[in-house]
Amino acid sequence: MPEKFYITTPIYYPSDKLHIGHAYCTVATDVIARYKRLQGYDVMFLTGTDEHGQKIEDKAKAAGVTPQQYVDNIVEGERGVLDLWKLMNISYDRFIRTTDDYHVSAIQKIFKAMYDKGDIYKGKYVGKYCKPCESFWTESQLKDGKCPDCGGEVQDAEEEAYFFRLSKYADQVQDLLENTSFLEPRSRVNEMVNNFIKPGLEDLCVSRTSFTWGIPVDFDPGHVVYVWIDALFNYMTALGYMNDKYNDLDTFWPADVHIIGKEIVRFHTIIWPAMLMSMGLPLPKKVFGHGWLLLDGGKMSKSKGNVVDPYLLSEKFGVDALRFFLLRTFPFGSDGSFSNELLIQTINIDLANDLGNLVSRTTAMVGKYFDGTLSAERRYEKERDDELVSLTTGLRSRYEQAMEQYAPHKALEEIFKVIQRANKYIDENAPWILAKDPQDRPRLASVLYHLLEATRICGILLTPFMPESMDKLFTQIGAGPDCRTWESAGIWAALPEDTAVVKGENLFPRIDAEKELAELEAISAAAKRAALPQLEIEPLTEEPVDFDTFCRSDFRAVKVKACENVKKSDKLLRFTLDDGTGVDRQILSGIAKWYKPEDLVGKTLVAIVNLPPRKMMGLDSCGMLLSAVHTEKGEEVLNLLMLHDAIPAGAKLC
Ligand code: ME8
């Protein structure tokens, strides 16, 4: 029986189309899953979508559809999540959606079980909530009053809610983090312990009543289950935990590894193990927190218009080249800065030059000098051959070591050392010179055979990264199924002596960097423009006003002495103003929607002071305050004109 291996990606929020950062996480997981399959493991690779929560409810409302319709479109619609994983050749075995019925009812049972145990209890939540992150924070956890994860604004939150006794598991979780290799890279352990556990783990609010798009707490209508309980247990419900849909729990739980991004390490290494401890379930063996792909120095975000579209890049450069680039360029545990230059440079140097040339030169020479089928005669030259042979035969174990440490970038580095050595070997042995002397034919056959072997072994180990291209490579170098296996990657001279090559297409064509960069630049500039708020301003008035009429309007600087809401009006603010005359002036202005009265006291504004007084809500308004008005996303936005405070009250504007 093959050994089992269970690996997961995070389940993605289908709140917007996915970008290259999401693809990075999934491709990495796919590479590890394929590597384990290559080694002979029976792999279960799970991915999916995390579809509940207020953010999705809000987005659906803005789009004028139901939340279910909204997520269905992003998951199953054209160029949605499923399409993207198909395009990127993601070999997942199972896809879970948290709106799937079996998951919903399982989560209700899990919530009830923790409640019955006393680990979930009812209380009152007072704290802060970050909508984009769907996270609750206590005052002390905020950074400068903002969400510690995304730096965004948080809202006050107070409501009746259920709590999970996270505090009860603090010591056990700290022990798990500090004394086992549960969390990797180890550098993330300190952050978890020092920032979250040592200051004191508070019980976690695990239900909401302020929105409805979630899994209902079935024994208390009005409450929906906190999205992270719903989301984290996907890793088990997808195997059949608390449901009859699947029956793989005994085979695959505990998970061998959860691959996740660094910002959700807290949920996976504190909350998740604590809940499993509460349920008396085995813990996953490892959580690996990878870094972020950054763009323009920050995390990609749709609202900034700086997301990179994996569809576009795959169409332009090929899926395998993109997969390769993501893992070759950025150390997996750290952040990396994405750029189109880097992408094109990596493809041109590593794939077109180094690997592509090795394959095309070698197969072309077997074609030219041996009519495509290598002769069996050989002449080895120890001092010329040993280095390449020993470097290549040791490759599999160096590669394995790197892959086992979740360091695919290191594994690729090892492969490219061999590819570069093989290219050098061509130059050292100059087959074109050997080809001139019939006596050197056995030597020529040996040199080309060595090159084919080095290419074959690199090809096997590159298969998890670039499955389709390596298939083509094997066909070109004449490597049959037996010569493509993990076992054969550890064996030198697996190819038949009279191996036959097949001339094929150029695996990695060179990219015209200048042309492609200009095109990508134009696309990205257009995306940034499109992300800018759509501003609308009123058309300019064409009818002229004569100069004398204009000059009769008296514009003055006025200082706000007092400001308050007008009773029974949700629009009007009542201003008491110093207009420089020594007598207070009262103006009413319909700007309560945009300003809090207390924020305006002391400000220097602009008023027209010679309008006839008007009565509003029984009060006199003597003049008008000037504002700039525009429309943004269909909503009117108003900004009061404010002057420098050094300008005295009563100063005339002309
Ligand atoms: O966090 N670089 O979903 P998500 C690298 N639903 N990785 C990135 C990235 C970037 N620029 N942007 C996003 C969630 N990711 C939850 C998970 S699991 C029980 C619930 C990664 O769609 C991110 O780090 O916001 C995370 O690991 C994954 O994409 C999903 O992010």
PDB file of N, CA, C and O and ligand atoms in Angstrom, residues 9-14 18-22 24-25 50 55 228 231-235 259-264 268 290-294 299-300, ligand 1:
ATOM      1  N   THR A   9      -4.443  23.716   0.103  1.00  0.00           N
ATOM      2  CA  THR A   9      -4.215  25.160  -0.052  1.00  0.00           C
ATOM      3  C   THR A   9      -5.235  25.835   0.859  1.00  0.00           C
ATOM      4  O   THR A   9      -6.164  25.175   1.328  1.00  0.00           O
ATOM      5  N   PRO A  10      -5.101  27.148   1.048  1.00  0.00           N
ATOM      6  CA  PRO A  10      -6.216  27.834   1.716  1.00  0.00           C
ATOM      7  C   PRO A  10      -7.417  27.753   0.789  1.00  0.00           C
ATOM      8  O   PRO A  10      -7.256  27.537  -0.415  1.00  0.00           O
ATOM      9  N   ILE A  11      -8.596  27.908   1.337  1.00  0.00           N
ATOM     10  CA  ILE A  11      -9.761  28.046   0.449  1.00  0.00           C
ATOM     11  C   ILE A  11      -9.942  29.539   0.219  1.00  0.00           C
ATOM     12  O   ILE A  11      -9.902  30.323   1.149  1.00  0.00           O
ATOM     13  N   TYR A  12     -10.091  29.899  -1.051  1.00  0.00           N
ATOM     14  CA  TYR A  12      -9.995  31.306  -1.451  1.00  0.00           C
ATOM     15  C   TYR A  12     -11.319  32.032  -1.295  1.00  0.00           C
ATOM     16  O   TYR A  12     -12.381  31.455  -1.507  1.00  0.00           O
ATOM     17  N   TYR A  13     -11.234  33.337  -0.974  1.00  0.00           N
ATOM     18  CA  TYR A  13     -12.438  34.174  -0.937  1.00  0.00           C
ATOM     19  C   TYR A  13     -12.838  34.517  -2.354  1.00  0.00           C
ATOM     20  O   TYR A  13     -12.092  35.209  -3.037  1.00  0.00           O
ATOM     21  N   PRO A  14     -14.005  34.112  -2.799  1.00  0.00           N
ATOM     22  CA  PRO A  14     -14.395  34.535  -4.145  1.00  0.00           C
ATOM     23  C   PRO A  14     -15.064  35.907  -4.112  1.00  0.00           C
ATOM     24  O   PRO A  14     -16.173  36.073  -4.598  1.00  0.00           O
ATOM     25  N   LEU A  18      -9.477  35.976  -8.865  1.00  0.00           N
ATOM     26  CA  LEU A  18      -8.187  35.705  -8.227  1.00  0.00           C
ATOM     27  C   LEU A  18      -7.047  36.322  -9.040  1.00  0.00           C
ATOM     28  O   LEU A  18      -7.160  36.506 -10.240  1.00  0.00           O
ATOM     29  N   HIS A  19      -5.947  36.614  -8.353  1.00  0.00           N
ATOM     30  CA  HIS A  19      -4.797  37.208  -9.040  1.00  0.00           C
ATOM     31  C   HIS A  19      -3.562  36.313  -8.884  1.00  0.00           C
ATOM     32  O   HIS A  19      -3.639  35.227  -8.309  1.00  0.00           O
ATOM     33  N   ILE A  20      -2.431  36.820  -9.343  1.00  0.00           N
ATOM     34  CA  ILE A  20      -1.228  35.982  -9.393  1.00  0.00           C
ATOM     35  C   ILE A  20      -0.757  35.560  -7.990  1.00  0.00           C
ATOM     36  O   ILE A  20      -0.153  34.505  -7.825  1.00  0.00           O
ATOM     37  N   GLY A  21      -1.091  36.380  -6.969  1.00  0.00           N
ATOM     38  CA  GLY A  21      -0.720  36.021  -5.595  1.00  0.00           C
ATOM     39  C   GLY A  21      -1.433  34.738  -5.172  1.00  0.00           C
ATOM     40  O   GLY A  21      -0.839  33.856  -4.537  1.00  0.00           O
ATOM     41  N   HIS A  22      -2.707  34.609  -5.545  1.00  0.00           N
ATOM     42  CA  HIS A  22      -3.446  33.376  -5.235  1.00  0.00           C
ATOM     43  C   HIS A  22      -2.862  32.217  -6.036  1.00  0.00           C
ATOM     44  O   HIS A  22      -2.718  31.099  -5.534  1.00  0.00           O
ATOM     45  N   TYR A  24       0.113  31.857  -6.978  1.00  0.00           N
ATOM     46  CA  TYR A  24       1.418  31.500  -6.403  1.00  0.00           C
ATOM     47  C   TYR A  24       1.251  30.406  -5.351  1.00  0.00           C
ATOM     48  O   TYR A  24       1.932  29.378  -5.368  1.00  0.00           O
ATOM     49  N   CYS A  25       0.291  30.642  -4.456  1.00  0.00           N
ATOM     50  CA  CYS A  25       0.033  29.710  -3.364  1.00  0.00           C
ATOM     51  C   CYS A  25      -0.427  28.344  -3.913  1.00  0.00           C
ATOM     52  O   CYS A  25       0.027  27.284  -3.465  1.00  0.00           O
ATOM     53  N   ASP A  50     -14.010  29.776   0.038  1.00  0.00           N
ATOM     54  CA  ASP A  50     -14.494  30.158   1.360  1.00  0.00           C
ATOM     55  C   ASP A  50     -15.532  31.242   1.113  1.00  0.00           C
ATOM     56  O   ASP A  50     -15.175  32.387   0.902  1.00  0.00           O
ATOM     57  N   LYS A  55     -18.163  40.542   3.784  1.00  0.00           N
ATOM     58  CA  LYS A  55     -17.577  41.157   2.592  1.00  0.00           C
ATOM     59  C   LYS A  55     -18.313  40.690   1.339  1.00  0.00           C
ATOM     60  O   LYS A  55     -18.624  41.473   0.449  1.00  0.00           O
ATOM     61  N   TRP A 228     -14.233  32.022  10.180  1.00  0.00           N
ATOM     62  CA  TRP A 228     -13.012  31.209  10.301  1.00  0.00           C
ATOM     63  C   TRP A 228     -13.276  29.813  10.853  1.00  0.00           C
ATOM     64  O   TRP A 228     -12.524  28.888  10.576  1.00  0.00           O
ATOM     65  N   ALA A 231     -14.500  28.162   7.805  1.00  0.00           N
ATOM     66  CA  ALA A 231     -13.432  27.966   6.810  1.00  0.00           C
ATOM     67  C   ALA A 231     -12.426  26.894   7.240  1.00  0.00           C
ATOM     68  O   ALA A 231     -12.088  25.988   6.475  1.00  0.00           O
ATOM     69  N   LEU A 232     -11.971  26.968   8.489  1.00  0.00           N
ATOM     70  CA  LEU A 232     -10.877  26.058   8.885  1.00  0.00           C
ATOM     71  C   LEU A 232     -11.312  24.591   8.871  1.00  0.00           C
ATOM     72  O   LEU A 232     -10.543  23.712   8.474  1.00  0.00           O
ATOM     73  N   PHE A 233     -12.547  24.353   9.277  1.00  0.00           N
ATOM     74  CA  PHE A 233     -12.971  22.948   9.324  1.00  0.00           C
ATOM     75  C   PHE A 233     -13.177  22.350   7.933  1.00  0.00           C
ATOM     76  O   PHE A 233     -13.418  21.159   7.798  1.00  0.00           O
ATOM     77  N   ASN A 234     -13.038  23.173   6.883  1.00  0.00           N
ATOM     78  CA  ASN A 234     -13.156  22.614   5.527  1.00  0.00           C
ATOM     79  C   ASN A 234     -12.154  21.481   5.318  1.00  0.00           C
ATOM     80  O   ASN A 234     -12.419  20.532   4.585  1.00  0.00           O
ATOM     81  N   TYR A 235     -10.994  21.639   5.966  1.00  0.00           N
ATOM     82  CA  TYR A 235      -9.929  20.654   5.760  1.00  0.00           C
ATOM     83  C   TYR A 235     -10.370  19.256   6.209  1.00  0.00           C
ATOM     84  O   TYR A 235      -9.816  18.254   5.768  1.00  0.00           O
ATOM     85  N   ILE A 259      -0.607  24.412   3.339  1.00  0.00           N
ATOM     86  CA  ILE A 259       0.193  25.506   2.774  1.00  0.00           C
ATOM     87  C   ILE A 259      -0.684  26.760   2.800  1.00  0.00           C
ATOM     88  O   ILE A 259      -1.798  26.744   2.273  1.00  0.00           O
ATOM     89  N   ILE A 260      -0.156  27.817   3.401  1.00  0.00           N
ATOM     90  CA  ILE A 260      -0.970  29.048   3.540  1.00  0.00           C
ATOM     91  C   ILE A 260      -0.076  30.282   3.438  1.00  0.00           C
ATOM     92  O   ILE A 260       1.142  30.193   3.594  1.00  0.00           O
ATOM     93  N   GLY A 261      -0.692  31.448   3.229  1.00  0.00           N
ATOM     94  CA  GLY A 261       0.060  32.701   3.208  1.00  0.00           C
ATOM     95  C   GLY A 261       0.277  33.217   4.620  1.00  0.00           C
ATOM     96  O   GLY A 261      -0.455  32.874   5.550  1.00  0.00           O
ATOM     97  N   LYS A 262       1.266  34.088   4.765  1.00  0.00           N
ATOM     98  CA  LYS A 262       1.715  34.484   6.109  1.00  0.00           C
ATOM     99  C   LYS A 262       0.648  35.204   6.930  1.00  0.00           C
ATOM    100  O   LYS A 262       0.650  35.126   8.142  1.00  0.00           O
ATOM    101  N   GLU A 263      -0.291  35.911   6.261  1.00  0.00           N
ATOM    102  CA  GLU A 263      -1.253  36.693   7.042  1.00  0.00           C
ATOM    103  C   GLU A 263      -2.324  35.814   7.677  1.00  0.00           C
ATOM    104  O   GLU A 263      -3.082  36.285   8.525  1.00  0.00           O
ATOM    105  N   ILE A 264      -2.379  34.545   7.302  1.00  0.00           N
ATOM    106  CA  ILE A 264      -3.398  33.703   7.931  1.00  0.00           C
ATOM    107  C   ILE A 264      -2.754  32.604   8.800  1.00  0.00           C
ATOM    108  O   ILE A 264      -3.410  31.652   9.186  1.00  0.00           O
ATOM    109  N   HIS A 268      -4.357  29.622  11.506  1.00  0.00           N
ATOM    110  CA  HIS A 268      -4.023  28.204  11.324  1.00  0.00           C
ATOM    111  C   HIS A 268      -3.173  27.616  12.438  1.00  0.00           C
ATOM    112  O   HIS A 268      -3.117  26.396  12.568  1.00  0.00           O
ATOM    113  N   HIS A 290       3.849  30.747   3.703  1.00  0.00           N
ATOM    114  CA  HIS A 290       4.728  31.342   2.681  1.00  0.00           C
ATOM    115  C   HIS A 290       4.595  32.860   2.682  1.00  0.00           C
ATOM    116  O   HIS A 290       3.699  33.428   3.303  1.00  0.00           O
ATOM    117  N   GLY A 291       5.502  33.510   1.944  1.00  0.00           N
ATOM    118  CA  GLY A 291       5.498  34.980   1.881  1.00  0.00           C
ATOM    119  C   GLY A 291       4.534  35.479   0.822  1.00  0.00           C
ATOM    120  O   GLY A 291       3.818  34.707   0.182  1.00  0.00           O
ATOM    121  N   TRP A 292       4.532  36.773   0.652  1.00  0.00           N
ATOM    122  CA  TRP A 292       3.635  37.408  -0.329  1.00  0.00           C
ATOM    123  C   TRP A 292       4.384  37.786  -1.597  1.00  0.00           C
ATOM    124  O   TRP A 292       5.573  38.119  -1.546  1.00  0.00           O
ATOM    125  N   LEU A 293       3.664  37.771  -2.693  1.00  0.00           N
ATOM    126  CA  LEU A 293       4.162  38.391  -3.914  1.00  0.00           C
ATOM    127  C   LEU A 293       3.744  39.844  -3.833  1.00  0.00           C
ATOM    128  O   LEU A 293       2.554  40.139  -3.713  1.00  0.00           O
ATOM    129  N   LEU A 294       4.727  40.717  -3.868  1.00  0.00           N
ATOM    130  CA  LEU A 294       4.420  42.141  -3.747  1.00  0.00           C
ATOM    131  C   LEU A 294       4.453  42.797  -5.112  1.00  0.00           C
ATOM    132  O   LEU A 294       5.168  42.341  -6.019  1.00  0.00           O
ATOM    133  N   LYS A 299       1.138  44.685  -1.008  1.00  0.00           N
ATOM    134  CA  LYS A 299       0.349  43.507  -1.376  1.00  0.00           C
ATOM    135  C   LYS A 299      -0.584  43.878  -2.532  1.00  0.00           C
ATOM    136  O   LYS A 299      -1.042  45.009  -2.614  1.00  0.00           O
ATOM    137  N   MET A 300      -0.805  42.901  -3.410  1.00  0.00           N
ATOM    138  CA  MET A 300      -1.679  43.211  -4.542  1.00  0.00           C
ATOM    139  C   MET A 300      -3.097  43.456  -4.053  1.00  0.00           C
ATOM    140  O   MET A 300      -3.562  42.789  -3.149  1.00  0.00           O
TER     141      MET A 300
HETATM  142  O1  ME8 B   1      -7.303  34.077   3.327  1.00  0.00           O
HETATM  143  N1  ME8 B   1       1.047  36.768  -2.520  1.00  0.00           N
HETATM  144  O2  ME8 B   1      -8.545  33.677   1.430  1.00  0.00           O
HETATM  145  P1  ME8 B   1      -7.844  34.657   0.389  1.00  0.00           P
HETATM  146  C1  ME8 B   1       1.028  35.541  -1.993  1.00  0.00           C
HETATM  147  N2  ME8 B   1     -10.376  32.466   2.805  1.00  0.00           N
HETATM  148  N3  ME8 B   1      -0.072  34.941  -1.536  1.00  0.00           N
HETATM  149  C2  ME8 B   1      -1.198  35.634  -1.617  1.00  0.00           C
HETATM  150  C3  ME8 B   1      -1.278  36.926  -2.164  1.00  0.00           C
HETATM  151  C4  ME8 B   1      -0.071  37.499  -2.630  1.00  0.00           C
HETATM  152  N4  ME8 B   1      -0.026  38.692  -3.167  1.00  0.00           N
HETATM  153  N5  ME8 B   1      -2.559  37.337  -2.104  1.00  0.00           N
HETATM  154  C5  ME8 B   1      -3.265  36.331  -1.543  1.00  0.00           C
HETATM  155  C6  ME8 B   1      -8.244  33.581   2.749  1.00  0.00           C
HETATM  156  N6  ME8 B   1      -2.445  35.311  -1.249  1.00  0.00           N
HETATM  157  C7  ME8 B   1      -9.173  32.637   3.512  1.00  0.00           C
HETATM  158  C8  ME8 B   1      -8.460  31.337   3.727  1.00  0.00           C
HETATM  159  S1  ME8 B   1      -8.309  28.878   4.754  1.00  0.00           S
HETATM  160  C9  ME8 B   1      -9.132  27.999   5.851  1.00  0.00           C
HETATM  161  C10 ME8 B   1      -9.225  30.336   4.543  1.00  0.00           C
HETATM  162  C11 ME8 B   1      -2.780  34.061  -0.580  1.00  0.00           C
HETATM  163  O3  ME8 B   1      -8.507  34.391  -0.897  1.00  0.00           O
HETATM  164  C12 ME8 B   1      -3.079  34.351   0.890  1.00  0.00           C
HETATM  165  O4  ME8 B   1      -1.895  34.522   1.612  1.00  0.00           O
HETATM  166  O5  ME8 B   1      -7.826  36.046   0.911  1.00  0.00           O
HETATM  167  C13 ME8 B   1      -3.833  33.121   1.274  1.00  0.00           C
HETATM  168  O6  ME8 B   1      -2.959  32.112   1.688  1.00  0.00           O
HETATM  169  C14 ME8 B   1      -4.526  32.705  -0.014  1.00  0.00           C
HETATM  170  O7  ME8 B   1      -3.963  33.499  -1.059  1.00  0.00           O
HETATM  171  C15 ME8 B   1      -6.012  32.864   0.038  1.00  0.00           C
HETATM  172  O8  ME8 B   1      -6.341  34.189   0.336  1.00  0.00           O
END
